[in-house]
Every structure is written in structure tokens, then in C-alpha cells.
PDB file of C-alpha atoms in Angstrom:
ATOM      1  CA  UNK A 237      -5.405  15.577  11.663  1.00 47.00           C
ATOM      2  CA  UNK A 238      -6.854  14.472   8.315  1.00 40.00           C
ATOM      3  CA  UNK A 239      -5.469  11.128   8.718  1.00 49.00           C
ATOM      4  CA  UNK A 240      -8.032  10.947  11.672  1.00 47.00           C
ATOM      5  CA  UNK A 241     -10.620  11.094   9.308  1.00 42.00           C
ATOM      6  CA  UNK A 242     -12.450   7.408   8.158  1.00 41.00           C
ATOM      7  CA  UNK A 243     -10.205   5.370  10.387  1.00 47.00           C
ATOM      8  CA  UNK A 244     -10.986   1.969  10.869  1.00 48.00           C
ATOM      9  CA  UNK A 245      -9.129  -0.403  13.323  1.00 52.00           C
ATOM     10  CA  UNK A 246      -8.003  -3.757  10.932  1.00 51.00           C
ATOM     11  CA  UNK A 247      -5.720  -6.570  11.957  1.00 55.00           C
ATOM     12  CA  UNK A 248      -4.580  -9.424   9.997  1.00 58.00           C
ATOM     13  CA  UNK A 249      -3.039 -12.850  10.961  1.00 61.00           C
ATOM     14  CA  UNK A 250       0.677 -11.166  10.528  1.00 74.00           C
ATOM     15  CA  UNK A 251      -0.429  -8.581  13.594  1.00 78.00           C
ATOM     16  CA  UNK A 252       2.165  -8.220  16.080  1.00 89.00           C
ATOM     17  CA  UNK A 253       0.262  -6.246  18.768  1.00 93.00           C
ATOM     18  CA  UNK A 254      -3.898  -7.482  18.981  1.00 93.00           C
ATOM     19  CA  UNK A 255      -6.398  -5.341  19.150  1.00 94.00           C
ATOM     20  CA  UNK A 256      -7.902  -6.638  22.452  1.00 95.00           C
ATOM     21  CA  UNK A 257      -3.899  -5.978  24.117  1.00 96.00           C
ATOM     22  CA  UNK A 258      -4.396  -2.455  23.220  1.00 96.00           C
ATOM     23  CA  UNK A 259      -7.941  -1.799  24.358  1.00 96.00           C
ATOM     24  CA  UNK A 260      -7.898  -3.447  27.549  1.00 97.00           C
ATOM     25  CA  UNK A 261      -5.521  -0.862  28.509  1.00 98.00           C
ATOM     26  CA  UNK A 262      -7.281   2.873  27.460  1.00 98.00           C
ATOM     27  CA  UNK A 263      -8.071   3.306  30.853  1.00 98.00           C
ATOM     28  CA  UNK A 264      -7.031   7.053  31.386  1.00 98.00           C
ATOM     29  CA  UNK A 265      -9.167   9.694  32.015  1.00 97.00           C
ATOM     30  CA  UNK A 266      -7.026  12.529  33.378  1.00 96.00           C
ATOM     31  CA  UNK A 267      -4.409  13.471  30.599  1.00 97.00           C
ATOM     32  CA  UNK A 268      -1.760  16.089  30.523  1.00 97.00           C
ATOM     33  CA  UNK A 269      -2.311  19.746  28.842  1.00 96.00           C
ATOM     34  CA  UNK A 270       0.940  21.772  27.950  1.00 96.00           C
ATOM     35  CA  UNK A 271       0.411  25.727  28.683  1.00 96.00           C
ATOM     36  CA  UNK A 272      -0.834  26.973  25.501  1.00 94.00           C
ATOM     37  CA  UNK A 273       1.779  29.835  24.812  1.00 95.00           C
ATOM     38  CA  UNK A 274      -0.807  32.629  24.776  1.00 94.00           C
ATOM     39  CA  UNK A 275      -1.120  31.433  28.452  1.00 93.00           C
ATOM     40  CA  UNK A 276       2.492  31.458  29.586  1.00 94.00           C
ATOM     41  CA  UNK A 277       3.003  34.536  30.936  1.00 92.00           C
ATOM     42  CA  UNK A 278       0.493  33.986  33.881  1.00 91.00           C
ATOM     43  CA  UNK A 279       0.807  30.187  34.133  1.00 88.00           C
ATOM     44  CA  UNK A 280       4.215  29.729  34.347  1.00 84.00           C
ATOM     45  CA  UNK A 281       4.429  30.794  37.952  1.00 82.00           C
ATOM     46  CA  UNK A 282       1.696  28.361  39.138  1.00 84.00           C
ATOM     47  CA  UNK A 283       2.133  25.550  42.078  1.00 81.00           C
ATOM     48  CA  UNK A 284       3.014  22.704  39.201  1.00 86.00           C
ATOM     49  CA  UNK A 285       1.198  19.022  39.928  1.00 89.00           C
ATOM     50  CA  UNK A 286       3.091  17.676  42.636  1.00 93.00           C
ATOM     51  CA  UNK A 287       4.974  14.252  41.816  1.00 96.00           C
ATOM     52  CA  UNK A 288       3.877  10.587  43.382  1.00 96.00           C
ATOM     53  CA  UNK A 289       6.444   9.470  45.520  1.00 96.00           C
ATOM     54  CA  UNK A 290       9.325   8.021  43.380  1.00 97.00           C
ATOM     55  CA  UNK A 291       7.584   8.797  40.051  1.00 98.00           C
ATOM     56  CA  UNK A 292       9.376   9.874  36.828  1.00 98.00           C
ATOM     57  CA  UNK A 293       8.322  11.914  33.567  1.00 99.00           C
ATOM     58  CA  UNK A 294       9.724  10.934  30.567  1.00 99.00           C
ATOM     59  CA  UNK A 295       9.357  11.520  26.614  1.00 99.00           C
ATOM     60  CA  UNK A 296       9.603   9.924  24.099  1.00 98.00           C
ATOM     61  CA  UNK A 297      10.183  11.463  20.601  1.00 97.00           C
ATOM     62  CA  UNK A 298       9.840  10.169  16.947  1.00 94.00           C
ATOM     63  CA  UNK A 299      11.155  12.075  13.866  1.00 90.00           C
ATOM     64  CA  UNK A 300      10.349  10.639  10.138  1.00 74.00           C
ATOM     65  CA  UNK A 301      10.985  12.534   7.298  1.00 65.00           C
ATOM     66  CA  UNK A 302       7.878  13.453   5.315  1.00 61.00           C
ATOM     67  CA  UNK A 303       8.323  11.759   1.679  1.00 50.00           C
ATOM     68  CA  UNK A 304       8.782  14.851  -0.953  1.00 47.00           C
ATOM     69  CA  UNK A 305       8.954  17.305   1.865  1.00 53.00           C
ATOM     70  CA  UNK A 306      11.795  18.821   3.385  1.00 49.00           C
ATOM     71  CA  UNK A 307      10.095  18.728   7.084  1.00 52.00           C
ATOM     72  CA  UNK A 308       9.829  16.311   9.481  1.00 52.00           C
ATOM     73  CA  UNK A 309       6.998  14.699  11.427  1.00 75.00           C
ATOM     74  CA  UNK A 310       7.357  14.352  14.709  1.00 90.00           C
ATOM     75  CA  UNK A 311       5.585  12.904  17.641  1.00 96.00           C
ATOM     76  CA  UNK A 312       6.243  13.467  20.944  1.00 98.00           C
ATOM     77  CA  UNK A 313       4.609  10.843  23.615  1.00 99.00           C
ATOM     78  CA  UNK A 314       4.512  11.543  27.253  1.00 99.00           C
ATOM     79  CA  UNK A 315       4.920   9.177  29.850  1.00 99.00           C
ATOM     80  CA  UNK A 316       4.419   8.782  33.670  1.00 99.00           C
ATOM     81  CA  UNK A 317       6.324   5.787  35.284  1.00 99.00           C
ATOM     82  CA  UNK A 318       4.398   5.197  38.727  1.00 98.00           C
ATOM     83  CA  UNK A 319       6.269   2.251  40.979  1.00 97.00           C
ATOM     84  CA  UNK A 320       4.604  -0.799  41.308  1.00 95.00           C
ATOM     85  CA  UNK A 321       6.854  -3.670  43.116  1.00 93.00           C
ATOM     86  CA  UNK A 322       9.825  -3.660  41.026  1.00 93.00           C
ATOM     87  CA  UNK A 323       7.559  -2.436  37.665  1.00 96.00           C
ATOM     88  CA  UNK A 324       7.052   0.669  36.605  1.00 98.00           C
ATOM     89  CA  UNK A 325       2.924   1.117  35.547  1.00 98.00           C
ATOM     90  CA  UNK A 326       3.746   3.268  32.555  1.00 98.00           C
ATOM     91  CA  UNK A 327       0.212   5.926  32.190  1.00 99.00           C
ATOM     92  CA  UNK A 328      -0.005   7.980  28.061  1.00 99.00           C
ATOM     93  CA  UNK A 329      -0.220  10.979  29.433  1.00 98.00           C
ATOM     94  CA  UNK A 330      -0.176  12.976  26.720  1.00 98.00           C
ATOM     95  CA  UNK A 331       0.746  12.331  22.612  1.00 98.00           C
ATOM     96  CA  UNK A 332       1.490  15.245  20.148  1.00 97.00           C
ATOM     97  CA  UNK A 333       2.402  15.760  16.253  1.00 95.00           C
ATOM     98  CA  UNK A 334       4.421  18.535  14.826  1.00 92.00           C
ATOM     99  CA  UNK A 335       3.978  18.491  11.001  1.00 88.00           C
ATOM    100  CA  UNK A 336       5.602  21.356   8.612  1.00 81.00           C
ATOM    101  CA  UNK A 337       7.762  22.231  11.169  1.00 87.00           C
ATOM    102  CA  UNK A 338      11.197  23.143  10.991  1.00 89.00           C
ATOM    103  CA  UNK A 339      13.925  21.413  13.039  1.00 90.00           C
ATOM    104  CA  UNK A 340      14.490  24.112  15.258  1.00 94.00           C
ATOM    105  CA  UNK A 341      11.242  25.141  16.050  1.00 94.00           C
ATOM    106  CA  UNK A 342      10.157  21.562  16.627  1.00 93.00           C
ATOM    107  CA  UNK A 343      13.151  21.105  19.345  1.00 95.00           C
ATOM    108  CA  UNK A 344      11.680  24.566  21.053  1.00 98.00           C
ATOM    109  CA  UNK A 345       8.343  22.547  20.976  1.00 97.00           C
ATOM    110  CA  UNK A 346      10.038  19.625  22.732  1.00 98.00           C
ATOM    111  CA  UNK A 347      11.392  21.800  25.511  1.00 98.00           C
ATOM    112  CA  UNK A 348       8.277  23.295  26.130  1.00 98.00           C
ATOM    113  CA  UNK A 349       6.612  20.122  26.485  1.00 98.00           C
ATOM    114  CA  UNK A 350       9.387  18.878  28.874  1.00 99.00           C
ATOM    115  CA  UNK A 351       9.184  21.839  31.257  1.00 97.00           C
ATOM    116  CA  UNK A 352       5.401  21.676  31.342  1.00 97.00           C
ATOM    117  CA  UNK A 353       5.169  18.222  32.431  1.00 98.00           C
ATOM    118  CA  UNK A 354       7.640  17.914  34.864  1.00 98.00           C
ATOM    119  CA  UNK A 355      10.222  15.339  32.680  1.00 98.00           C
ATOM    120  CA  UNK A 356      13.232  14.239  33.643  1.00 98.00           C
ATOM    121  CA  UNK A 357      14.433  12.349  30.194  1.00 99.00           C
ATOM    122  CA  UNK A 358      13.997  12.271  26.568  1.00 99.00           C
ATOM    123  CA  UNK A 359      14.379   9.278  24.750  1.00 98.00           C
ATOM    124  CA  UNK A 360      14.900  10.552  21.083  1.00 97.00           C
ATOM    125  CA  UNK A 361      16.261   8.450  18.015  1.00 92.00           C
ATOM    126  CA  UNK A 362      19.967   9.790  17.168  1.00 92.00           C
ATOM    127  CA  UNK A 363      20.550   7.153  13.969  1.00 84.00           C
ATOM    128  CA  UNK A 364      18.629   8.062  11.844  1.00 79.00           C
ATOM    129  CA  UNK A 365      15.768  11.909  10.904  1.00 82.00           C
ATOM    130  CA  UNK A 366      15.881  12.332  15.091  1.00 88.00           C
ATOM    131  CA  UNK A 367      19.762  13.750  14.294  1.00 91.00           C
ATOM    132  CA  UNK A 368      18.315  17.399  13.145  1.00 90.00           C
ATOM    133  CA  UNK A 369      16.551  17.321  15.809  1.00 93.00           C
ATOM    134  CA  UNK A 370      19.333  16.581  18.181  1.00 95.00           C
ATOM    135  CA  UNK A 371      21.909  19.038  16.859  1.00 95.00           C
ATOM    136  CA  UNK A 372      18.816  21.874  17.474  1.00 96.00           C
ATOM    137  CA  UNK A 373      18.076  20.289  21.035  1.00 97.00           C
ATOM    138  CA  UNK A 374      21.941  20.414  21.568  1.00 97.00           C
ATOM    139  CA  UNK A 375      22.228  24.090  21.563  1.00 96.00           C
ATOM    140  CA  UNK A 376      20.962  27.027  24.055  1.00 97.00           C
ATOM    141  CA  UNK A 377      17.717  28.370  22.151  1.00 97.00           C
ATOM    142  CA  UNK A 378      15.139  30.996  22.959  1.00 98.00           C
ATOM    143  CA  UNK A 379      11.592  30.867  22.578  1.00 97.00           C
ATOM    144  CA  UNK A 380      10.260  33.971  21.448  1.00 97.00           C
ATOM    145  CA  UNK A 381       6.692  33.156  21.956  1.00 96.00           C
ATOM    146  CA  UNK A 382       7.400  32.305  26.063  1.00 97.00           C
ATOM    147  CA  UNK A 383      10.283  34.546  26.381  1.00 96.00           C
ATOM    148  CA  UNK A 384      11.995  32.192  28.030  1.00 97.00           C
ATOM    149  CA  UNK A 385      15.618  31.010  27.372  1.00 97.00           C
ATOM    150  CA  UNK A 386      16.428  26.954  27.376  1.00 98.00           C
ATOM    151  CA  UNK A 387      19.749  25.296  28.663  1.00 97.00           C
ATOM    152  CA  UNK A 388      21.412  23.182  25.667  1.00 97.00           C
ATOM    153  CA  UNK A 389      20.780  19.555  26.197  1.00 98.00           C
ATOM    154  CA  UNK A 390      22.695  16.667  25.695  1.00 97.00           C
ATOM    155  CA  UNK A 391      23.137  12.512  25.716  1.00 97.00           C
ATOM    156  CA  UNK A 392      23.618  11.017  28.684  1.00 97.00           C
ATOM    157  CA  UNK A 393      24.201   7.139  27.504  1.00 96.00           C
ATOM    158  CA  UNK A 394      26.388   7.598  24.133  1.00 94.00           C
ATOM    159  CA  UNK A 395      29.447   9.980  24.122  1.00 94.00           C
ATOM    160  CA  UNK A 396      29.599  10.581  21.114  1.00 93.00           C
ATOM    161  CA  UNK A 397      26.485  12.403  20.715  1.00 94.00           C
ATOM    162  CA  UNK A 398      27.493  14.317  23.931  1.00 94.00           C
ATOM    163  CA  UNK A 399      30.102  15.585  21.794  1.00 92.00           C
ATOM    164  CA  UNK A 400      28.233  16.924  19.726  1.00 92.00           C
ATOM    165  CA  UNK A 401      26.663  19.212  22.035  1.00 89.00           C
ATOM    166  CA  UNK A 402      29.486  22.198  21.708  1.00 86.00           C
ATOM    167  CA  UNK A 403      27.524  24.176  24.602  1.00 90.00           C
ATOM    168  CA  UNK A 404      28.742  24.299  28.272  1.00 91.00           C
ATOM    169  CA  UNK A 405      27.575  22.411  30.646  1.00 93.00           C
ATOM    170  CA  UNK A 406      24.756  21.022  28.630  1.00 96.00           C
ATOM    171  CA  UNK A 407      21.697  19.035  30.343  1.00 98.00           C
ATOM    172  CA  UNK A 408      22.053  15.207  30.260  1.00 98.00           C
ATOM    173  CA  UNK A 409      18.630  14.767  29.283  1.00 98.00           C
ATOM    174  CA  UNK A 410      18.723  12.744  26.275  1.00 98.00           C
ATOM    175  CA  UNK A 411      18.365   9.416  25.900  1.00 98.00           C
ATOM    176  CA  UNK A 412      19.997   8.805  22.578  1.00 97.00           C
ATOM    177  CA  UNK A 413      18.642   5.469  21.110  1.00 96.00           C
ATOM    178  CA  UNK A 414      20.404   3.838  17.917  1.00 93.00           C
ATOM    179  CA  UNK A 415      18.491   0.962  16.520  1.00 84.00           C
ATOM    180  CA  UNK A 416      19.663  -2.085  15.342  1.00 89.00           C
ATOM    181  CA  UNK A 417      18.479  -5.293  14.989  1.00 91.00           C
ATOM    182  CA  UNK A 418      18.651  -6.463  18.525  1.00 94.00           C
ATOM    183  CA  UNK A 419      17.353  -3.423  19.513  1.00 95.00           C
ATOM    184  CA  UNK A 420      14.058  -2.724  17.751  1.00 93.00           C
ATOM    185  CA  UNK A 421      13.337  -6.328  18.853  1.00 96.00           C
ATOM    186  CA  UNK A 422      13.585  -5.433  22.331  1.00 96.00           C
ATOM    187  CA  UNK A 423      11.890  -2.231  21.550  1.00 96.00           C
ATOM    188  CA  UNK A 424       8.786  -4.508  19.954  1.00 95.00           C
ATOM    189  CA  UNK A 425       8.771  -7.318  21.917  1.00 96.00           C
ATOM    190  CA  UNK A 426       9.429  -4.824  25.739  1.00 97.00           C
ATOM    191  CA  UNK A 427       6.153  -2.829  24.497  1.00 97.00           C
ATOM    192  CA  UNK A 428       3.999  -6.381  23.535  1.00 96.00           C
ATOM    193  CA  UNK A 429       4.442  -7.992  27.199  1.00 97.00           C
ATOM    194  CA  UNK A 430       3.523  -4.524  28.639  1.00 97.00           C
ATOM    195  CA  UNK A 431       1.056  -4.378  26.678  1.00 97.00           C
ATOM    196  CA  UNK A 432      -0.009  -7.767  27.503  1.00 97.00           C
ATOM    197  CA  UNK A 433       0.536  -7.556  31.357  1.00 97.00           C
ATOM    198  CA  UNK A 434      -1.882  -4.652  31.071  1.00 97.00           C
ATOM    199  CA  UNK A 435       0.955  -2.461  32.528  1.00 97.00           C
ATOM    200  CA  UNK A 436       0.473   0.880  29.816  1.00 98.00           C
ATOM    201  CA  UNK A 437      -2.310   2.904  30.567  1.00 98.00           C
ATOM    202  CA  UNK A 438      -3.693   4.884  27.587  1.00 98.00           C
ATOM    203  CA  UNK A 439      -6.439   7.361  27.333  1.00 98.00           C
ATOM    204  CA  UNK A 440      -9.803   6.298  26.848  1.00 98.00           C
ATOM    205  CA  UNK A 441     -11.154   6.253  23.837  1.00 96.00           C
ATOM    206  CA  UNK A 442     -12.401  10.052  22.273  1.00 96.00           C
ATOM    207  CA  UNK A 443     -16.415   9.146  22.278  1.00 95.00           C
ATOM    208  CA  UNK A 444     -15.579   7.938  26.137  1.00 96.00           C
ATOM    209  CA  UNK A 445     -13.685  11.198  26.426  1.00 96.00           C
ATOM    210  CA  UNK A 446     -16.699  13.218  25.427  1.00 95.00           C
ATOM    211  CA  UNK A 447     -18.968  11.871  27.635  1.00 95.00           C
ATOM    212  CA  UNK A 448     -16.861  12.316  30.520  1.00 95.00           C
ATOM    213  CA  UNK A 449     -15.855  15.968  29.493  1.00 96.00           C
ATOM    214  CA  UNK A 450     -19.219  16.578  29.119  1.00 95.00           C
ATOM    215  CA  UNK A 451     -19.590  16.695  33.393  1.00 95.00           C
ATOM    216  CA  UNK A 452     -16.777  19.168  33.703  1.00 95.00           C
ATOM    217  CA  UNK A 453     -17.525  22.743  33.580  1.00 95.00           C
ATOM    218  CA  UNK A 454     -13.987  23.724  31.876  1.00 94.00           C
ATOM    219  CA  UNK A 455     -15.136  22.300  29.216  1.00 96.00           C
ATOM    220  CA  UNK A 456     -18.555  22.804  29.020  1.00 95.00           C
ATOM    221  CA  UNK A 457     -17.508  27.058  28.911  1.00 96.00           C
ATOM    222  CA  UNK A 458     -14.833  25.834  26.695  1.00 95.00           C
ATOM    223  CA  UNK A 459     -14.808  27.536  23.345  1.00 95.00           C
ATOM    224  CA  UNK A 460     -14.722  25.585  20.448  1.00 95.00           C
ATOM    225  CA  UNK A 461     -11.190  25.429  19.653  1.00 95.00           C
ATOM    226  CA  UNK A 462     -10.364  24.489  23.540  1.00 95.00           C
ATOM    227  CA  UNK A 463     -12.511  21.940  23.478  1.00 96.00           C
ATOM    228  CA  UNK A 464     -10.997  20.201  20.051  1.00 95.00           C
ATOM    229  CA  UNK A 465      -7.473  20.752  22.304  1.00 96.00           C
ATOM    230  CA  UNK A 466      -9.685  19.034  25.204  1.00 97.00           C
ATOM    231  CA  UNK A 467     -10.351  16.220  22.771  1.00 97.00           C
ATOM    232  CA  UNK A 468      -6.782  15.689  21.025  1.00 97.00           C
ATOM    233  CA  UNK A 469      -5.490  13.448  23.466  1.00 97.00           C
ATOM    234  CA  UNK A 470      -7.869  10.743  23.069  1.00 98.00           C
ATOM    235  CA  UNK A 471      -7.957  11.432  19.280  1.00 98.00           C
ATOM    236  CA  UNK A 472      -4.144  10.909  19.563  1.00 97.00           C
ATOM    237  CA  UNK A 473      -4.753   7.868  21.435  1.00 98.00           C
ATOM    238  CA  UNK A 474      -7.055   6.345  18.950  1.00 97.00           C
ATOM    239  CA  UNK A 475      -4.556   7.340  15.966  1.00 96.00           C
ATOM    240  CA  UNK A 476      -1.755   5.431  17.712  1.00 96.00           C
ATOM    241  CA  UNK A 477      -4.081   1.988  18.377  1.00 96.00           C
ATOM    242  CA  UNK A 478      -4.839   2.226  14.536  1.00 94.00           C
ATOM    243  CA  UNK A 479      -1.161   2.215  13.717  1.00 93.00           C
ATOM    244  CA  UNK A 480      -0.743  -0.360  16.254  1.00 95.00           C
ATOM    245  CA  UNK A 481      -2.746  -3.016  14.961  1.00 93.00           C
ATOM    246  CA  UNK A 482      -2.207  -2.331  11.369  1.00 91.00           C
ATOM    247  CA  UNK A 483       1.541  -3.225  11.684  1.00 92.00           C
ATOM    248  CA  UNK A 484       3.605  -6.273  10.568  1.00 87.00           C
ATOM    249  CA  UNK A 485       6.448  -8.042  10.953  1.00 88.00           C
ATOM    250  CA  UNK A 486       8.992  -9.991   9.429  1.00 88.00           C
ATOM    251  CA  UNK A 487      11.795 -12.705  11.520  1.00 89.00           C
ATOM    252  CA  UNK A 488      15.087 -11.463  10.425  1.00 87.00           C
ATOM    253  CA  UNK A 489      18.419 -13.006  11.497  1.00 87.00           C
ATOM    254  CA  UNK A 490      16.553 -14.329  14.820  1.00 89.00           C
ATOM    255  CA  UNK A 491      15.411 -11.037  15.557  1.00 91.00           C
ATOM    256  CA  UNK A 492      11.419  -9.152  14.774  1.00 91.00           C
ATOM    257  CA  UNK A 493      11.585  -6.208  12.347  1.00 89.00           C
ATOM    258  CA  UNK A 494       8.733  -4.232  12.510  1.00 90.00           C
ATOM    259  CA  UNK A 495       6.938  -2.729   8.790  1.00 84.00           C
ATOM    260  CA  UNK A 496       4.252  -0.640   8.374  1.00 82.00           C
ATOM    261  CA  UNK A 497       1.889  -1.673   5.644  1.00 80.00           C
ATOM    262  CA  UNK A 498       1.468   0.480   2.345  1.00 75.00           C
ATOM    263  CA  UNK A 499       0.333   3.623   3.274  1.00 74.00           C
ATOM    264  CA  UNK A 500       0.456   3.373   7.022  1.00 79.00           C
ATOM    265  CA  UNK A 501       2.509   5.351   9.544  1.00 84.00           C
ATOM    266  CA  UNK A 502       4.382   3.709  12.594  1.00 89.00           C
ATOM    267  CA  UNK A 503       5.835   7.148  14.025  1.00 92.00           C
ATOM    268  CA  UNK A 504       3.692   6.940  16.960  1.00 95.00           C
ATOM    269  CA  UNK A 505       4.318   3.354  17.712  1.00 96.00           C
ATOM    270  CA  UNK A 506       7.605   4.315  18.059  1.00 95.00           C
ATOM    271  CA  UNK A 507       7.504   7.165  20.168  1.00 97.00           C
ATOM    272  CA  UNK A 508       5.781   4.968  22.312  1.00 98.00           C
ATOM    273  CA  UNK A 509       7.987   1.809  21.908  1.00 98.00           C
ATOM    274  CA  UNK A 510      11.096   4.195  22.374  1.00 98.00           C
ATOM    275  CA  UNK A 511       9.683   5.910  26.345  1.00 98.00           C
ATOM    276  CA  UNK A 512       8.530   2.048  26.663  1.00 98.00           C
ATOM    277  CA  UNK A 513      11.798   0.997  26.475  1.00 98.00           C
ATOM    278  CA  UNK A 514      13.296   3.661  28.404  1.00 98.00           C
ATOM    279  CA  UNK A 515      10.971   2.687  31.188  1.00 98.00           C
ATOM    280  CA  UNK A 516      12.425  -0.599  31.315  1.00 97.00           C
ATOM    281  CA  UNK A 517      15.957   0.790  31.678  1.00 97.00           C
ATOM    282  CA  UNK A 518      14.468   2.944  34.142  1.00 98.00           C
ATOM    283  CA  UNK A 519      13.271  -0.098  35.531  1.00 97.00           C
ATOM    284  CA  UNK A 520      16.435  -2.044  35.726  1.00 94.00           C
ATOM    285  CA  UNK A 521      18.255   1.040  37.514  1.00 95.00           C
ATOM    286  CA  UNK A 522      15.989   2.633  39.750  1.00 95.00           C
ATOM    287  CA  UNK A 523      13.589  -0.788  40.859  1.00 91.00           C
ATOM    288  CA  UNK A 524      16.631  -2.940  41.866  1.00 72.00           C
ATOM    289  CA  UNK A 525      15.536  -6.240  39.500  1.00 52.00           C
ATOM    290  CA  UNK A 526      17.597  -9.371  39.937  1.00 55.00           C
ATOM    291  CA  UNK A 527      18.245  -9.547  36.226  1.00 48.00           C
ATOM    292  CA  UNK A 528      19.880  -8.770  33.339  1.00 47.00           C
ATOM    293  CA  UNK A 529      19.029  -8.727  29.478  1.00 47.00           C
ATOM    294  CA  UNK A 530      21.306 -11.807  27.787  1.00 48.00           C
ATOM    295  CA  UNK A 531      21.242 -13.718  24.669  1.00 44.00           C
ATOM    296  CA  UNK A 532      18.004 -15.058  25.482  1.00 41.00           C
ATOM    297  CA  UNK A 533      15.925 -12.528  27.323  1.00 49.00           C
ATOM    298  CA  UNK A 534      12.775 -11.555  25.530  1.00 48.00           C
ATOM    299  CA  UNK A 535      13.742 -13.266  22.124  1.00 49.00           C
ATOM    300  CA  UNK A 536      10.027 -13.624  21.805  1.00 48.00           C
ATOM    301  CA  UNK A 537       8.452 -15.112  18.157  1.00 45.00           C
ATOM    302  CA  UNK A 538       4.930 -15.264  17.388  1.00 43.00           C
TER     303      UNK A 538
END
């Protein structure tokens, strides 16, 4: 977390997403808390948080290579999708990053996550660093920490990476996601509008987060290092606004390509832009829109 350390929010005239967009919409208190592994054993069998009626859990996952290391950075971004008319009101729940891991162990981190909070789908990129991660998620692995034993997963949108998945009956879970052009400009311009429409919720910010923890007596007999994991998803929350309004963009062929400036990360934008995004296909299946995405639809410039 030392990139937490000195941040300043800064936006210049080439901004895509504005600061006040962003801020309007930390409304959430309540995050989600995986089951630490030391806890597993006597968790695991407890009533889970019961569902609202029609909503869905999904992830979204980011993998970028680390420059001069052989590991990957990851970050994983959970998201509820609540109904609301023929919208889904998309609530951060939850935003994590795996750094010095490798692949496999950082899949096992990603299956964890999804059993603990109830998902349904992954969205994960398959083009590019996410492929590691796919081949890993693709095969039956065992966590020796949770004893426990997960199914292989596979995509459910792209046959090809199904294929890959050599293990039986495999979980179509994944939402594999190869960017081009077109589609990181739906990916930018999908997460702007919700942004916009005030229709993401994400945490409140960390010195909000304090205050409010402060009532609660699980954390005030919280030891130290609980109450740092108490803390992390508003810190999280906070990292990913910084990254937010501290990226560019560029018009390219017609279409917005996004660019981090010197220095900067965009990882967590994108974990966020890719569950966005899956929310909105979510959206188009599930909410029974009268539409359909053609040459025109959200071709947005700024």
C-alpha cells in the first residue's frame, strides 16, 4: 500500500472522468469482508447474506504485469447489481490487490473471493497478462490454506477460451473480455454516464470510514491489524478515485483510448470499467431494454 502514501487527487483539462462524477457517488458504508483464511474452518458453514430479490454478484479482475518483475498485479473489484427499472444500481462492494503473487496462487485468491461473496460471474481480461491467470482459473485447484477443493472454470461468451479449459465439465463463470478499439470505448464511455447518472455506488471515503467505524463495537475490540483490514476498503476506494481522475485520453480512429500519465496506474480503473461493463450486458439480458448497441450508441467525445 505504499502507493497510498502522499496521494493527492489532480485533474487536468484532458480528464476523462471529473472529480465531482466520482465523489458524488462514495456513498457506501457497508462493504464486503472475505473470510480471512485463519477463519475458514468455522465460518464457512455460516447462514451467508441472503440475496435482494433479482440481485447479482459479479467480479471484475485486472492483471498488469509489474515492469522488471516476473509477477503480476492484480485487482479484483466486487460488484453488486441491485434492479432499478430496467438499470442495474451497480454498489463497490469490495476492491483488492494481489502484488508478488504468482499466477496460480492469485487465481486460488480469486476463487476465494468469489465463493465468499456470493458471485455469479467474473469478468477477467483474456487478450492480454489476464491469460496466466485464465489458464490457472481453468483448471481444478486446491487451496491448502481452506482445504477446500475448486471446480475448474471456464468462458462462457468466447469458445475459444472455453477450449482451453481441458477440465470436465468446467464452470461457465468467466466473462472473457478482449479489448479492442471499439471496446475500451464502450468500456470508458459505459463507466462515465454511470458515473454521471450517479448509478455506481462506492465506499465512502477512509476518514468518513473511521468515523463511522468508530460507533461499532467490532471494531472498536478490533486489534490493530483487523482494523487496517476494516479500513482497506475505503483506502481501496480512495486509490481507485486517484487513478480515476489522473487519467487521459486520446481520439483514435473515432474511438477514446484511455492512457495513464507517467507514473500512474489504471489497473483499478479497469477492474472497475471491466464489472461496469459486464453490468450493462447484464443489463441488456436480464432487464429486458428495448435497445441495442449500433454504430452510434455511446460514441461519446468530450
Amino acid at each position: 500500500m505504499l502507493e497510498y502514501e502522499n496521494l493527492m487527487y489532480g485533474q487536468n483539462a484532458n480528464a476523462i472522468f471529473a472529480l465531482e462524477d466520482i465523489t458524488k457517488n462514495r456513498k457506501l458504508k457497508n462493504p464486503f469482508y472475505p473470510i480471512k483464511n485463519i477463519d475458514y474452518s468455522t465460518q464457512k458453514n455460516k447462514k451467508k447474506e441472503r440475496l435482494r430479490d433479482g440481485e447479482i454478484r459479479i467480479m471484475g479482475v485486472d492483471v498488469a504485469l509489474m515492469g522488471g518483475n516476473a509477477n503480476d498485479n492484480t485487482i479484483i473489484t466486487c460488484m453488486r447489481l441491485i434492479p432499478n427499472g430496467d438499470k442495474y444500481l451497480r454498489k463497490v462492494s469490495y476492491i483488492e490487490s494481489i502484488e508478488g503473487k504468482h499466477s496460480e496462487d492469485q487465481a486460488i485468491r480469486i476463487k476465494q473471493i468469489f465463493e465468499d461473496f456470493q458471485a455469479s460471474y467474473v469478468a477477467l481480461d483474456t487478450h492480454g497478462n489476464g491469460m496466466s491467470i485464465y489458464d490457472e482459473l481453468a483448471k481444478v485447484q486446491y487451496d491448502e490454506e481452506r482445504d477446500v477443493e475448486y471446480e475448474a472454470w471456464c468462458a462462457y461468451n468466447d469458445e475459444e477460451m472455453k477450449s482451453r479449459a481441458k477440465s470436465p465439465n468446467p464452470l461457465p463463470v468467466v466473462f472473457s473480455i478482449k479489448a479492442g478499439n471499439r471496446l475500451n470505448h464502450e468500456i470508458a464511455t459505459s463507466l462515465r454516464v454511470n458515473l454521471q447518472s450517479s448509478n455506481i455506488e462506492l465506499p465512502i471515503s477512509e476518514i468518513e470510514a473511521k468515523d463511522f467505524l468508530s460507533d461499532k463495537k467490532y471494531y472498536q475490540n478490533a486489534s490493530i491489524e483487523d482494523k487496517v483490514l476494516y479500513e482497506l476498503p475505503f483506502i481501496q476506494a480512495t486509490l481507485l478515485v486517484n487513478e480515476l481522475v489522473n487519467l487521459e485520453h486520446d481520439i483514435v480512429g473515432g474511438f477514446i483510448k484511455i492512457k495513464e500519465k507517467s507514473g500512474k496506474r489504471k489497473d483499478r480503473y479497469s477492474s472497475l470499467g471491466f464489472s461496469n461493463y459486464l453490468a450493462k450486458v447484464l443489463e441488456g439480458e436480464n432487464l429486458k431494454i428495448d435497445d441495442y448497441f449500433d454504430e452510434t450508441d455511446e460514441l461519446v467525445y468530450f
